[in-house]
Amino acid sequence: MTLAAVRRSVQSSGKLDMFVFALTGFLIFLAIFGPLLAPDSIYRSDIGNALQPPSGAHWFGTDDQGRDIFWRLVAGAQATLLSSVLIVAAYSLIGVAVATIAAVGPKWLDELLMRITDIGLALPGLIVALGFAAALGPSLESAIIAKAITGWPVTARLLRSILMQTMTAQYVVGAQVLGASKWRLMTRHVLPNSLDILIVKWAGDIGATVLILAAMSFIGVGAQAPSAEWGAMVADAKGYVSSAWWAVAAPGAMIAITSVAFSLLGDILQVWRDPSLRDSR
Amino acid sequence: MNAAPDLAAAEAVEAAAPELLRVEGLSVSLPGGVALVDGVSLTIHRGERVALVGESGSGKSVTAQAVLRLNDRLRIDGRVMLDGRDILSLSEREMAGVRGGRIGLAFQDAMVCLDPIMTVGDQIEESLRIRGVGRAEARRRAIAILTELGVHDAADRLGSYVHEFSGGMRQRVVLAMALVAQPDLLIADEPTTALDVRVQRQVLDLLDQFAANHALSVLLITHDMGIVASFADRVVVMYSGRIVEDASVFDLFERPLHPYTQGLLAAIPRVDRSQDELAAVPGSPVPPALRPSGCAFHPRCAKATEVCRTEVPPLETMGGRRVACHHPATDGVHAV
Amino acid sequence: MLFELAHITKTFPTAQGRITSLDDVSLSVGEGQAVGLVGESGSGKTTLIRCALLLTQPDGGAVTFDGTSMLGATREQVRQFRRQVQLVFQDPFSSLNPRMTVEELVGEGLVIHGIENSAARRRDSVAEMLTVVGLRPDDMKRYPNSFSGGQRQRIAIARALAIRPRLLVCDEPVSALDVSVQAQVINLLREMQKALGLTILFVAHDLAVVRHLCAHVYVLNRGKIVESGSRDQVFDHPTHPYTQALLAAVPIPDPRRRPPRRQPAPAAS
């Protein structure tokens, strides 16, 4: 029964899975190598070529400075996507550390850390991030720092409950009877069997963070023009959207596609991790 | 032998009673092609209790599911004749009338087959209400069946929820749901496995009395040879999706013909005497996906020869019983 | 006595007040003996195992191993205890860490207790242990999910025995296994007891398995030991009504022993 369900799910959703893998893989490739691929011309203005509609020469048209939008998107992938990955990695590390200390440490420390986490969860993350960014001065770096500081409580709370559950598993009790130290129990038995769910969360979080970074750039507390960060590109082009829609549409579409692609990746990884979900797809 | 009259009675049932269910060449496979059940044929007479015995991967539960077409993802071949009519060819609507109507079903895990947010009474009455029985009449019959299954204050307990019941009481509710529409056949899949031994005995005794009162036929799916010996008239032994032996309960325990049945019986520790060493069967039961060629049991069999490795032994009738083995026991082997 | 529990009491707080899980439980296991503890679900056997293995602190009583009182023992004494007392679980599917190879699983105790610090010699010990429990040394690189239930239980036994403990506590070690495989594991435990001079505390609900393996038997009911004695004494001449009821309820795998078939009750509708 289960076997059949697995096979069916692979047959029916295999194409979508492959497409999502290819797409996210391609976006990550852009994030790493984009700035190397793009021609130098995108950093210079060429007013004579300003606001060209999409054509064979400029696939996505040009902006008000006459810069090629396609190549600016390629170059800007780094600012948008790589930053998102760094943010998620940073706050996940904080979250993992807090959750682990809470799970292993004495009860009072667990209480203390979880109350701090509760406060963190209660604060409206985006607003706090905006406040941080405004205080640090508008730039991509301050947006990254702001989001990294406010993102960890969810991870910490989620992981702690998973750790607590894994700690009651029979193989953990068995290792305890074998005389394993707390450190060994945690690093060899509990964490390896708990962290995989975070990978699922990471993929979804990256999608969400792309959106938030873009939003922060758009309202002016994140990356600033002339950066090719996608949100900044949208913000930059909004002034002349009536005469050059493509200058807003192209980076907007990239933001949407990237966000959706990573959210889908999270869903797919979730199903791969937990075979019981394969039935429902 | 003190059991002689009993034995005669069992044989009389078989000879006199008409056939109720006849399964012919039933094969069940996954869409990918692995045969979970491979050519199973068996007959249940009216009032007869047949135990379907096997270990994990033997296909005993899949056989029951296929008989009732409970899993529409499985490919089912063969025929399942209920009173001479092939129920595999019925429409889904007609089949729904057979399930819970002519054939009742009870599963092992009460917590899975009972709805936690419906009262016990509503669940028992449901199969009657579906069949157009009025509310008052359904309630009366629900009380009657629970009382017969040993629930003393049945009328007061119909409004309770499952979590308010003990394990033994839950299993009685599961049986009541299966039996309330007065089916001719009860298919019970490991109905007492999750219970403690004293509660198991109570539930089995109740089922025994109920079956006697209503001339109910029972297909009991179990792995417990103790339950088989105390409940069944006839035993069908399955291994890796195929029937290897089919005999009356006395013949099977006294003189098992198939090496697997012999091994199974010799491997059971006994509570009523002290033994030195258990005769373990080497290896593990094979899941159908890894079934070897020829006789599926040959890698674990001490008697296996070349023919066992290459040819599937047919299920042959010999002296009122059936066995599928190239080298069945012919001497007077006594396992008990 | 190698291992003794004396007057162990353990209660748990619930919404309805404190419930007593263990009430003045005493039992003792002599070196080299196989002692059985029979209990149904809810009898308190799980709590008893947890107390015996120092995973839970009892409210009162004493746990003594090899003459040392283990409640309030020093860190070093507990470490020694962990080296000499091991546990085999009921469910071989959840008792082995799915992310460790057989070599890591069986060798873990050797690492923890610093018994074998060289990886090569540790591999030799693991290979030897696997052979002892009837597995092939080549199985070392595989993960537990590629084994059948019976093989997994052999791995679990090898893992527990690799550090040569003196006492092995078994928590329903065969109840999740197929009948034909169950006998293999029971025989293996018996062999280990004889070959290694191992002491076994065997906790199970299956009376037949306990009778087969254990020379001395305790019966636990609702947190109390209601009967104890030699195997034949408890099984053939039970004195407590609970033990009698328990034994009478076990279905005997012999159709000649069953009562004649019931007749329809006259009152039935």
mmCIF file of C-alpha atoms in Angstrom, chain A residues 7 13 25 35 42 108 116 133-134 143 164 168 175 181 184 192 197 208-209 212 225 237 250 255 260 271:
data_model
loop_
_atom_site.group_PDB
_atom_site.id
_atom_site.type_symbol
_atom_site.label_atom_id
_atom_site.label_comp_id
_atom_site.label_asym_id
_atom_site.label_seq_id
_atom_site.Cartn_x
_atom_site.Cartn_y
_atom_site.Cartn_z
ATOM 1 C CA ARG A 7 5.615 5.059 -6.606
ATOM 2 C CA SER A 13 4.919 14.759 -9.100
ATOM 3 C CA GLY A 25 19.683 25.265 -8.664
ATOM 4 C CA PRO A 35 28.220 39.447 -10.975
ATOM 5 C CA ILE A 42 25.406 47.669 -16.463
ATOM 6 C CA TRP A 108 16.166 27.387 35.033
ATOM 7 C CA ILE A 116 13.261 35.279 25.951
ATOM 8 C CA ALA A 133 17.638 48.992 9.865
ATOM 9 C CA ALA A 134 16.557 52.593 10.328
ATOM 10 C CA ALA A 143 18.778 44.988 6.484
ATOM 11 C CA MET A 164 12.674 17.261 23.609
ATOM 12 C CA THR A 168 12.660 10.406 24.691
ATOM 13 C CA ALA A 175 22.771 5.305 24.708
ATOM 14 C CA SER A 181 27.651 11.732 28.237
ATOM 15 C CA ARG A 184 27.596 12.651 23.185
ATOM 16 C CA PRO A 192 21.379 14.264 13.850
ATOM 17 C CA ILE A 197 13.211 19.081 9.687
ATOM 18 C CA ALA A 208 10.116 34.378 2.590
ATOM 19 C CA THR A 209 13.342 36.273 3.272
ATOM 20 C CA ILE A 212 11.164 40.677 3.040
ATOM 21 C CA ALA A 225 20.017 52.623 -5.783
ATOM 22 C CA ALA A 237 11.795 52.149 -11.401
ATOM 23 C CA ALA A 250 11.065 42.157 -14.612
ATOM 24 C CA ILE A 255 11.293 38.235 -6.717
ATOM 25 C CA VAL A 260 7.752 30.644 -4.862
ATOM 26 C CA VAL A 271 7.460 15.160 1.488
#
